[in-house]
Coordinates of N, CA and C and ligand atoms in Angstrom, one line a residue:
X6 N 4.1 6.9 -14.6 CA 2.8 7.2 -14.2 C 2.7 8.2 -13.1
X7 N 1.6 9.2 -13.4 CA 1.6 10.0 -12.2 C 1.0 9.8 -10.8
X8 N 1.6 10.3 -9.9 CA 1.0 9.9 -9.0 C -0.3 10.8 -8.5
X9 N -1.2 10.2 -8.0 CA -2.3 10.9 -7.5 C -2.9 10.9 -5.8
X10 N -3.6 11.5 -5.7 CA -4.6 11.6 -4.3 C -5.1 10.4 -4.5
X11 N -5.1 9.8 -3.3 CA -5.6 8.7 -2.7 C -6.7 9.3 -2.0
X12 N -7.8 8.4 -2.3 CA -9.4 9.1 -2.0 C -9.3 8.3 -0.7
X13 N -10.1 9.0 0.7 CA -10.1 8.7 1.8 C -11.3 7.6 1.9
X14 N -11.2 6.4 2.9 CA -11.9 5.4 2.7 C -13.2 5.9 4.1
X15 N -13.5 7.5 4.7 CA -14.3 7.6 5.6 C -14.8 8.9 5.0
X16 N -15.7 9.7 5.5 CA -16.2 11.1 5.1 C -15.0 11.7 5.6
X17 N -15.0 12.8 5.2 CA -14.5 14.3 5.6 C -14.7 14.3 7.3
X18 N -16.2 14.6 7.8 CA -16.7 14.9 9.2 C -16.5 13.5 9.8
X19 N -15.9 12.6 9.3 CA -16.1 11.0 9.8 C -15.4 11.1 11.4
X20 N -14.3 11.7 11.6 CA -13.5 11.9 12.5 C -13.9 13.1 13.6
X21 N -14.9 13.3 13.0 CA -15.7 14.4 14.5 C -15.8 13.6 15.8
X22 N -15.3 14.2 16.6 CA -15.3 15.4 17.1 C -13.1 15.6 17.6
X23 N -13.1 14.6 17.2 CA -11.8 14.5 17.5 C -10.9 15.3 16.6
X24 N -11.3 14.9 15.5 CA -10.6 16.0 13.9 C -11.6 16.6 13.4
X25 N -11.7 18.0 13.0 CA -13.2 18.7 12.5 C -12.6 18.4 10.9
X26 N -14.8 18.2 10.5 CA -14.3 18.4 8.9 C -13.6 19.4 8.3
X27 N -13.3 20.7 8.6 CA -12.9 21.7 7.6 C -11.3 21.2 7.8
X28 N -10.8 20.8 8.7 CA -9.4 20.4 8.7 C -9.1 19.5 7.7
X29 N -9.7 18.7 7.9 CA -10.0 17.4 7.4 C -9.8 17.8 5.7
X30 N -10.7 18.4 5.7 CA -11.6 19.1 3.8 C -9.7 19.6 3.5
X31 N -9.5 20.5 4.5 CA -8.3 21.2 3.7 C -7.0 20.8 3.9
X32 N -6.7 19.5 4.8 CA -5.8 18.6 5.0 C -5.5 18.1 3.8
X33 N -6.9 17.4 3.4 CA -6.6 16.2 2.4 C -6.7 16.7 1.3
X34 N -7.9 17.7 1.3 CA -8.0 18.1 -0.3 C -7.3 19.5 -1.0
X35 N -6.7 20.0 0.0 CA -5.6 21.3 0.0 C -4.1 21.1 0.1
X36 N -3.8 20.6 1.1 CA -2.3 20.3 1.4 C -1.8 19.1 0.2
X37 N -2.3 18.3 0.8 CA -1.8 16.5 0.5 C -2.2 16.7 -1.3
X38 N -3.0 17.3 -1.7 CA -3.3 17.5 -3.4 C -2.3 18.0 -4.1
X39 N -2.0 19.2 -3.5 CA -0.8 20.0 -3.2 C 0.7 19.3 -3.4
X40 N 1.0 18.5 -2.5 CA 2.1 18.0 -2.4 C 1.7 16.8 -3.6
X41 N 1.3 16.7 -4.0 CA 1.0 15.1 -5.3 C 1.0 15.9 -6.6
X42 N 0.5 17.3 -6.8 CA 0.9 17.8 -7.8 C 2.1 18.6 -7.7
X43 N 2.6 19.0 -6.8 CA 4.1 19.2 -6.9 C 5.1 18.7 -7.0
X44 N 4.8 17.4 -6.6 CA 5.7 15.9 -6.6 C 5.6 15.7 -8.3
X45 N 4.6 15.6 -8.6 CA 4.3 14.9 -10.4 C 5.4 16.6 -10.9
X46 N 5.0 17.3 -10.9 CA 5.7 18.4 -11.3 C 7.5 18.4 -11.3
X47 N 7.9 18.2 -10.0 CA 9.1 17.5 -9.4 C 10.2 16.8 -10.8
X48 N 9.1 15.5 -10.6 CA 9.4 14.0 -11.3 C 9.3 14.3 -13.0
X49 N 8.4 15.4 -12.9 CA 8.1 15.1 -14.8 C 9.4 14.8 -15.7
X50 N 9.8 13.5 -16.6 CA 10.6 13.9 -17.4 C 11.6 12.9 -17.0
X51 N 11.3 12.7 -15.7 CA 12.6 12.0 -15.1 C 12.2 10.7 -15.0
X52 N 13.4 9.5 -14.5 CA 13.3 8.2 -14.3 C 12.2 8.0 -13.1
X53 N 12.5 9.2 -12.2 CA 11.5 8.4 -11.0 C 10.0 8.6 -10.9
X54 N 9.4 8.8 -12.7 CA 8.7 8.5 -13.1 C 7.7 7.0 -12.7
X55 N 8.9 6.2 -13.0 CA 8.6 4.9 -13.1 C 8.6 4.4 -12.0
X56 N 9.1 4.9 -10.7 CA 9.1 4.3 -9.3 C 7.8 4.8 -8.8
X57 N 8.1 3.9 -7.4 CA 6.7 3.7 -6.7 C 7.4 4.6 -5.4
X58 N 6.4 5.1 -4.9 CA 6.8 6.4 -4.3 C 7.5 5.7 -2.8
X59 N 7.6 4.9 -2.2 CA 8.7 4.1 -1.4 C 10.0 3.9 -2.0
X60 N 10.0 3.4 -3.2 CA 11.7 3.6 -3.8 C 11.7 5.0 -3.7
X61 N 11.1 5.6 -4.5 CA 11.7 7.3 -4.2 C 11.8 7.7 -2.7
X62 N 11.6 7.5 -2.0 CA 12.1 7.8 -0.3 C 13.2 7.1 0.2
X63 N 13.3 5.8 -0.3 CA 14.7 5.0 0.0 C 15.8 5.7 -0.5
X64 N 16.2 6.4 -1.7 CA 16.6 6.7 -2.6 C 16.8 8.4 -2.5
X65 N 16.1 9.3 -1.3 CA 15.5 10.3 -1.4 C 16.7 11.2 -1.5
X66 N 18.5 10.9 -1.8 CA 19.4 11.8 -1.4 C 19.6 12.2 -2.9
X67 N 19.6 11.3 -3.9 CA 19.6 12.1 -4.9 C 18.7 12.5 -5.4
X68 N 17.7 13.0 -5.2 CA 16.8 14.2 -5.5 C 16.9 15.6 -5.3
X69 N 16.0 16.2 -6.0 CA 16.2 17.6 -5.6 C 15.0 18.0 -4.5
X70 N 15.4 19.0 -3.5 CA 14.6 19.3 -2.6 C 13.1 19.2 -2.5
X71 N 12.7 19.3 -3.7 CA 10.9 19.5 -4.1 C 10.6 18.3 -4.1
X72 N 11.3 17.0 -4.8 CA 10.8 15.9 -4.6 C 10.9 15.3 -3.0
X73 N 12.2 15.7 -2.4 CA 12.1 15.3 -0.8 C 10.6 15.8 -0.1
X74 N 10.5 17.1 -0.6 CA 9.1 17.5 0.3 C 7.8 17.2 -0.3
X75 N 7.6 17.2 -1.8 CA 6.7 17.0 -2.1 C 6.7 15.4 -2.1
X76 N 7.8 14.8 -2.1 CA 7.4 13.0 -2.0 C 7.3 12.3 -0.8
X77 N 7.8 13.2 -0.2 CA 7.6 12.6 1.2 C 6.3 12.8 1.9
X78 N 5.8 14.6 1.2 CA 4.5 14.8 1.9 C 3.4 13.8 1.2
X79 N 3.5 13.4 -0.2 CA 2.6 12.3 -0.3 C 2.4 10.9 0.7
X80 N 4.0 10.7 0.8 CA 4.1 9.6 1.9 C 3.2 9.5 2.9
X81 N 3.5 10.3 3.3 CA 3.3 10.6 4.8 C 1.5 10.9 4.6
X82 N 1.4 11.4 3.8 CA 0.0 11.9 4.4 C -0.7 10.3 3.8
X83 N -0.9 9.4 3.1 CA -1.0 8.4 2.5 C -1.3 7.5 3.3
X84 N 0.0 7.3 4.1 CA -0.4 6.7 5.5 C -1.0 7.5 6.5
X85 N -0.9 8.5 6.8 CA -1.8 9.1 7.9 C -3.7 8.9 7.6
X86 N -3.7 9.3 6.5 CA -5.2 8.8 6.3 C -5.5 7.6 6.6
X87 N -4.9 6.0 6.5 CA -4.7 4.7 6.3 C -5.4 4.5 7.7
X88 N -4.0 5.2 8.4 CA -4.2 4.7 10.0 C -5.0 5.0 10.8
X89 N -6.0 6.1 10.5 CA -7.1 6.5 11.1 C -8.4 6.1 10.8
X90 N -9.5 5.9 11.1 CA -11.1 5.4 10.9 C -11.5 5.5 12.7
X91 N -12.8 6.4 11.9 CA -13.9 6.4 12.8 C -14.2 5.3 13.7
X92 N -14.6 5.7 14.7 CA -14.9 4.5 15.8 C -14.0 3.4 16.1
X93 N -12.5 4.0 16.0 CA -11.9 2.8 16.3 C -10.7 4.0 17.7
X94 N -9.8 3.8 17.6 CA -9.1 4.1 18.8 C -8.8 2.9 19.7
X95 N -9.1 2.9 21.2 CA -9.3 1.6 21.8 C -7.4 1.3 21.9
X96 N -7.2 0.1 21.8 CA -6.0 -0.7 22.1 C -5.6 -1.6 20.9
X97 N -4.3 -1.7 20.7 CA -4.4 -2.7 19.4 C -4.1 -3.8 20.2
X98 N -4.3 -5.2 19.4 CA -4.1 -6.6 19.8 C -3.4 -7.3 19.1
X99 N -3.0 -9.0 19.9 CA -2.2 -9.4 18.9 C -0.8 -9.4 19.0
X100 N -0.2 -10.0 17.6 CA 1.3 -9.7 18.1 C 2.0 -8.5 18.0
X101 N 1.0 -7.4 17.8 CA 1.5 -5.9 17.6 C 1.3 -5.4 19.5
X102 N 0.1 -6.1 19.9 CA 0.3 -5.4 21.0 C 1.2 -6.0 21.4
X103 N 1.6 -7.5 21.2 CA 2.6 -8.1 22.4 C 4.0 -7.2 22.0
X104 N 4.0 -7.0 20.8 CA 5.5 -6.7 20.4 C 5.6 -4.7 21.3
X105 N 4.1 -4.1 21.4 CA 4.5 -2.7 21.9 C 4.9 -3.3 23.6
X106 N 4.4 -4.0 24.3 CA 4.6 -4.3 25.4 C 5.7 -4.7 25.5
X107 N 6.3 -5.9 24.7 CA 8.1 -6.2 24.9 C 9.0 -4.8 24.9
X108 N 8.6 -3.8 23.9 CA 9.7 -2.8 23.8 C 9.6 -1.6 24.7
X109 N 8.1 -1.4 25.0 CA 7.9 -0.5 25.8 C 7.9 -0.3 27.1
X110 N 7.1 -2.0 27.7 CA 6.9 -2.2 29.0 C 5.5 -2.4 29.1
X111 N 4.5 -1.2 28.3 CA 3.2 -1.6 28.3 C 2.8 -0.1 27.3
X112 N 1.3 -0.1 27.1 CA 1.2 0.4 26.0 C 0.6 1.9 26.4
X113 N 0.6 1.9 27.5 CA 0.6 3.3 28.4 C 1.9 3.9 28.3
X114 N 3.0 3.4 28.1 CA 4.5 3.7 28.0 C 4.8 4.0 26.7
X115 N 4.5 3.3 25.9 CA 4.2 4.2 24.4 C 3.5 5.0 24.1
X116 N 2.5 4.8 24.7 CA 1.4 6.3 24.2 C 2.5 7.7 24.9
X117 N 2.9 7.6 26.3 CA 3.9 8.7 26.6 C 5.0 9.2 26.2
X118 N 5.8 8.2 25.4 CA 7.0 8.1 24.4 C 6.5 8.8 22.8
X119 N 5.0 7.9 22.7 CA 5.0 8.2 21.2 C 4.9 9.7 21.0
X120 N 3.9 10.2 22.2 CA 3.6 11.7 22.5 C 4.3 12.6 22.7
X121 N 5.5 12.4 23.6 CA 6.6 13.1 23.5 C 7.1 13.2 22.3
X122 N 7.5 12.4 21.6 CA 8.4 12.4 20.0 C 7.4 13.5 19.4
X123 N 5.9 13.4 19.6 CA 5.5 14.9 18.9 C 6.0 16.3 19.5
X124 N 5.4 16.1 21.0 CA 5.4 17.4 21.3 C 7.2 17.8 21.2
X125 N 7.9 17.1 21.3 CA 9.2 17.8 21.2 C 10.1 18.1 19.7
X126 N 8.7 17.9 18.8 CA 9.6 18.1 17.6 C 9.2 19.3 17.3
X127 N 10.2 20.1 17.1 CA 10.2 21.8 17.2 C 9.7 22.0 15.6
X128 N 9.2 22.9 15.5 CA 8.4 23.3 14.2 C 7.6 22.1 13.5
X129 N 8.0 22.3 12.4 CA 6.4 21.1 11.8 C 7.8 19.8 11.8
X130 N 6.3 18.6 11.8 CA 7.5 17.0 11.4 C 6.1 16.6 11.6
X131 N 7.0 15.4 12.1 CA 6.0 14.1 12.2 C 6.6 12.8 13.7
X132 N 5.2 12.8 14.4 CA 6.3 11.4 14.9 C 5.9 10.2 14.5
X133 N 7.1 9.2 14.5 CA 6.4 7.7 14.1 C 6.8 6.2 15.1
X134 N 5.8 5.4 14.7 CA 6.2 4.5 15.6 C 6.7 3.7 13.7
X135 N 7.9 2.7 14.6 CA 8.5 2.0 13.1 C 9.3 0.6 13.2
X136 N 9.6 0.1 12.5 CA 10.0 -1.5 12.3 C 11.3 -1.3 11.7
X137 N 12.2 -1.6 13.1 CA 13.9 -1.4 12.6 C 14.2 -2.5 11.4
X138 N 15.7 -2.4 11.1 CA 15.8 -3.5 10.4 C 16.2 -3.9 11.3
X139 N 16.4 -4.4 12.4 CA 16.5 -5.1 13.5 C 15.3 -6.1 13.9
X140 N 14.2 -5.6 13.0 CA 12.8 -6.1 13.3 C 12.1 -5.5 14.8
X141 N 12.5 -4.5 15.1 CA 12.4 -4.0 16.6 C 11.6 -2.9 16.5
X142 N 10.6 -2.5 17.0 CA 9.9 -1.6 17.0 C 10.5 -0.5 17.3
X143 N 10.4 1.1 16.9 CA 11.6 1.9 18.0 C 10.2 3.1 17.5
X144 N 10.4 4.3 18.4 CA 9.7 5.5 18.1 C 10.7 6.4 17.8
X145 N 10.3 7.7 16.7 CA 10.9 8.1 16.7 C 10.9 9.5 15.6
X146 N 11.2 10.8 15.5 CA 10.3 11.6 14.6 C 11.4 12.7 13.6
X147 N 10.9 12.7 12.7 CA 11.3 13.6 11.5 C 10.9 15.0 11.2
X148 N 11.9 16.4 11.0 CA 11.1 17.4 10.5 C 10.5 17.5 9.3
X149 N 10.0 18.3 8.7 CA 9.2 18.7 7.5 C 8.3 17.3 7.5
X150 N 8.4 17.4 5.7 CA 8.0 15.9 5.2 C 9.3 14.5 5.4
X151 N 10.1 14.9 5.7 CA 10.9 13.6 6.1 C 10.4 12.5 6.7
X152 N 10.9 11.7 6.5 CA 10.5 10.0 6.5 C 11.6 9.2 7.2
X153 N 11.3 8.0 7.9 CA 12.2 7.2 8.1 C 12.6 5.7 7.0
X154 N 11.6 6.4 6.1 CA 12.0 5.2 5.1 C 13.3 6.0 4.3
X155 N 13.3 7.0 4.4 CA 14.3 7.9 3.4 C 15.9 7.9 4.2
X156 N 16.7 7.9 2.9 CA 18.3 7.5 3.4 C 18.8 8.5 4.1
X157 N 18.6 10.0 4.3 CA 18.6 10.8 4.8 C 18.4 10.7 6.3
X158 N 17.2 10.0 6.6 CA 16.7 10.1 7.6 C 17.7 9.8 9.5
X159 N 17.5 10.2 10.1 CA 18.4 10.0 11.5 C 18.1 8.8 11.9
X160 N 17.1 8.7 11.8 CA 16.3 6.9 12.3 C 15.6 6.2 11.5
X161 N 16.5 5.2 11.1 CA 15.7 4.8 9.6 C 15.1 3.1 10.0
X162 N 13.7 3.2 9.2 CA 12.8 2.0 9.2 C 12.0 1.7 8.8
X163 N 10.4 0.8 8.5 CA 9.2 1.0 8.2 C 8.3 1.8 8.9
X164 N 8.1 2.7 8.5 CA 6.8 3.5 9.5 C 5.4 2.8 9.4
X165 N 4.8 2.5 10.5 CA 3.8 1.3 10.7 C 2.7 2.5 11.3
X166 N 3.2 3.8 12.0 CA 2.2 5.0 12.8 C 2.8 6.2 12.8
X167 N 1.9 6.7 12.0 CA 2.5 8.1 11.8 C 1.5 9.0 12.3
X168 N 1.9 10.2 13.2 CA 1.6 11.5 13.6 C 1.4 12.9 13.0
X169 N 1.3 13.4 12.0 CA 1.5 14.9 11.8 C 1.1 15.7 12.7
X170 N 1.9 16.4 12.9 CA 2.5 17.4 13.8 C 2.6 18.6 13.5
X171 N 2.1 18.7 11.6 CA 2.5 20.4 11.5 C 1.3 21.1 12.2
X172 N 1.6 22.3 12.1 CA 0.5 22.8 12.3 C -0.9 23.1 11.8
X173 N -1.0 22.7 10.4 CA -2.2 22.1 9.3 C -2.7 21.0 9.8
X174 N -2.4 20.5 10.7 CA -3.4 19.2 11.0 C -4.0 19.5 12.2
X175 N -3.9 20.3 13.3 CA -4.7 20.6 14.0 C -4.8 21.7 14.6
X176 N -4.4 23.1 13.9 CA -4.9 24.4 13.9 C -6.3 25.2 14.5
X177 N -7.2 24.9 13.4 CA -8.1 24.9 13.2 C -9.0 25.0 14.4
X178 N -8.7 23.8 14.5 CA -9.6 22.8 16.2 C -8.8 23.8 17.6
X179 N -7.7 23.5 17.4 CA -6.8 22.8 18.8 C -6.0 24.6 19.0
X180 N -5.9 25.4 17.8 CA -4.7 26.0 18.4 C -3.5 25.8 18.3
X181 N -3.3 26.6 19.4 CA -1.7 26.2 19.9 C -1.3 24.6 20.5
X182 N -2.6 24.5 21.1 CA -2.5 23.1 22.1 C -2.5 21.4 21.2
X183 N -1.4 21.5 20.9 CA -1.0 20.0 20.3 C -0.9 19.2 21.2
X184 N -0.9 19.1 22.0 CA -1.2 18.1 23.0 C -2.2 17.7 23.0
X185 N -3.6 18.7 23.1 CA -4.9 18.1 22.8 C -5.0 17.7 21.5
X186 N -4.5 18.1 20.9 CA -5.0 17.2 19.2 C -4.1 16.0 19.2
X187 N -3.3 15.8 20.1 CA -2.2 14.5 20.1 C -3.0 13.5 21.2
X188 N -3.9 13.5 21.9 CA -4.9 12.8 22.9 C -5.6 12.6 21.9
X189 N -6.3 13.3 21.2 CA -7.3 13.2 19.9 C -7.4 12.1 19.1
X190 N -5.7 12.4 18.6 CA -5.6 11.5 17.9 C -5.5 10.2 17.7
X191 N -5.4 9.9 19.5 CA -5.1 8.2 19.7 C -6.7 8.3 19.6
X192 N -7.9 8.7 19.9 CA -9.2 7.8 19.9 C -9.1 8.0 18.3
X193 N -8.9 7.9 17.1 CA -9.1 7.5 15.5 C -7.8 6.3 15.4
X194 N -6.9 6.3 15.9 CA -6.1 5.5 15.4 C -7.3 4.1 15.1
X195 N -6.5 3.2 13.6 CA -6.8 2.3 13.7 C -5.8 1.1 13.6
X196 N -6.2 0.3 14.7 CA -4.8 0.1 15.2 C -4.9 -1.6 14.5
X197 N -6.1 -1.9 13.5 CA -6.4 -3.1 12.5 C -5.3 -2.8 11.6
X198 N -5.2 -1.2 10.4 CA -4.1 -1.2 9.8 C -2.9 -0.7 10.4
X199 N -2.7 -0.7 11.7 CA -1.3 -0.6 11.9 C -1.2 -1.8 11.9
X200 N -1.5 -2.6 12.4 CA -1.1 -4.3 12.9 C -0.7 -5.0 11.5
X201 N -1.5 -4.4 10.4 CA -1.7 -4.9 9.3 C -0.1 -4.7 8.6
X202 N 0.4 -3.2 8.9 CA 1.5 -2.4 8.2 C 2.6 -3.4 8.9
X203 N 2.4 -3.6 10.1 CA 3.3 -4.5 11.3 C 4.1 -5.6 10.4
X204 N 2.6 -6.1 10.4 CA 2.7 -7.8 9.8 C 3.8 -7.8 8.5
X205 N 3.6 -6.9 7.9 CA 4.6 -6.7 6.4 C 5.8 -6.2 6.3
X206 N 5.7 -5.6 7.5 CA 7.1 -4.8 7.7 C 8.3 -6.1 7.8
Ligands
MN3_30 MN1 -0.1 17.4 7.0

């Protein structure tokens, strides 16, 4: 089965003033479309047809390069849409907040950790917050489309909060200044489906 675009569950402009719509419009319906039809392109023909695009990232070393980037950029962007909704931002709660407080110290200590893992990832990636098999929360970030669900990966885990970091996610708006689109982006987090991604992990 092929895989497709996941239709966003808020408008386009839903994330003003923090994310503008035309980012938004060419994020989701340019890039991320993009990466799902070059992914199905990738896969045609082959076994990981039949897989669900998380086995294909566990799995991600025997592939060929186009499926790493185009299956991971579905990943990735899949959940980035998830974790974001209008009018939410704020603090999460719960045993997600208790568990950022045990590892962090408090959740002002994460926001500084999580932030750094962006700004120091040199060229495009992503940073993520994630669920060791340790069961342990850790931060921590990938170039390109790379994942930490993928065997490849330097720090491998569930990603429960993901960051994009290329430069297609906040160009537009922000410039050069990723820092400001990385403040931005904590007021959309929604920190209901991270807790939610937590709980499964
Ligand atoms: Mn992107």
């Amino acid at each position: 089965m092929a895989f497709t675009l996941p239709a966003l569950s808020y408008a386009v402009d839903a994330l003003e003033p923090h994310i503008d719509k035309m980012t938004m419009e060419i994020h989701h319906g340019k890039h991320h479309a993009a990466y799902v039809t070059n992914l199905n392109n990738a896969i045609a023909g082959t076994d990981a047809e039949k897989l669900s695009i998380d086995e294909i990232c566990k799995s991600i070393s025997k592939y060929p390069m186009a499926v790493r980037n185009n299956g991971g950029g579905h990943f990735n962007h899949s959940l980035f849409w998830s974790i974001m909704s209008p009018n939410k931002g704020g603090l999460p709660s719960g045993k997600l907040a208790d568990a950022i407080n045990a590892t962090f110290g408090s959740f002002d200590e994460f926001k500084t950790k999580f932030a750094a893992a962006g700004a120091t990832r040199f060229g495009s990636g992503w940073a993520w917050l994630i669920v060791g098999a340790d069961q342990k929360l850790a931060i921590c970030s990938t170039p390109n489309q790379d994942n930490p669900l993928m065997d490849i990966a330097e720090v491998k885990g569930t990603p429960i909060l993901g960051m994009d970091v290329w430069e297609h996610a906040y160009y537009l708006k922000y410039q050069n200044r990723r820092p400001d689109y990385m403040t931005a982006f904590f007021n959309v987090i929604n920190w209901d489906a991270v807790a939610e991604r937590y709980e499964k992990a």
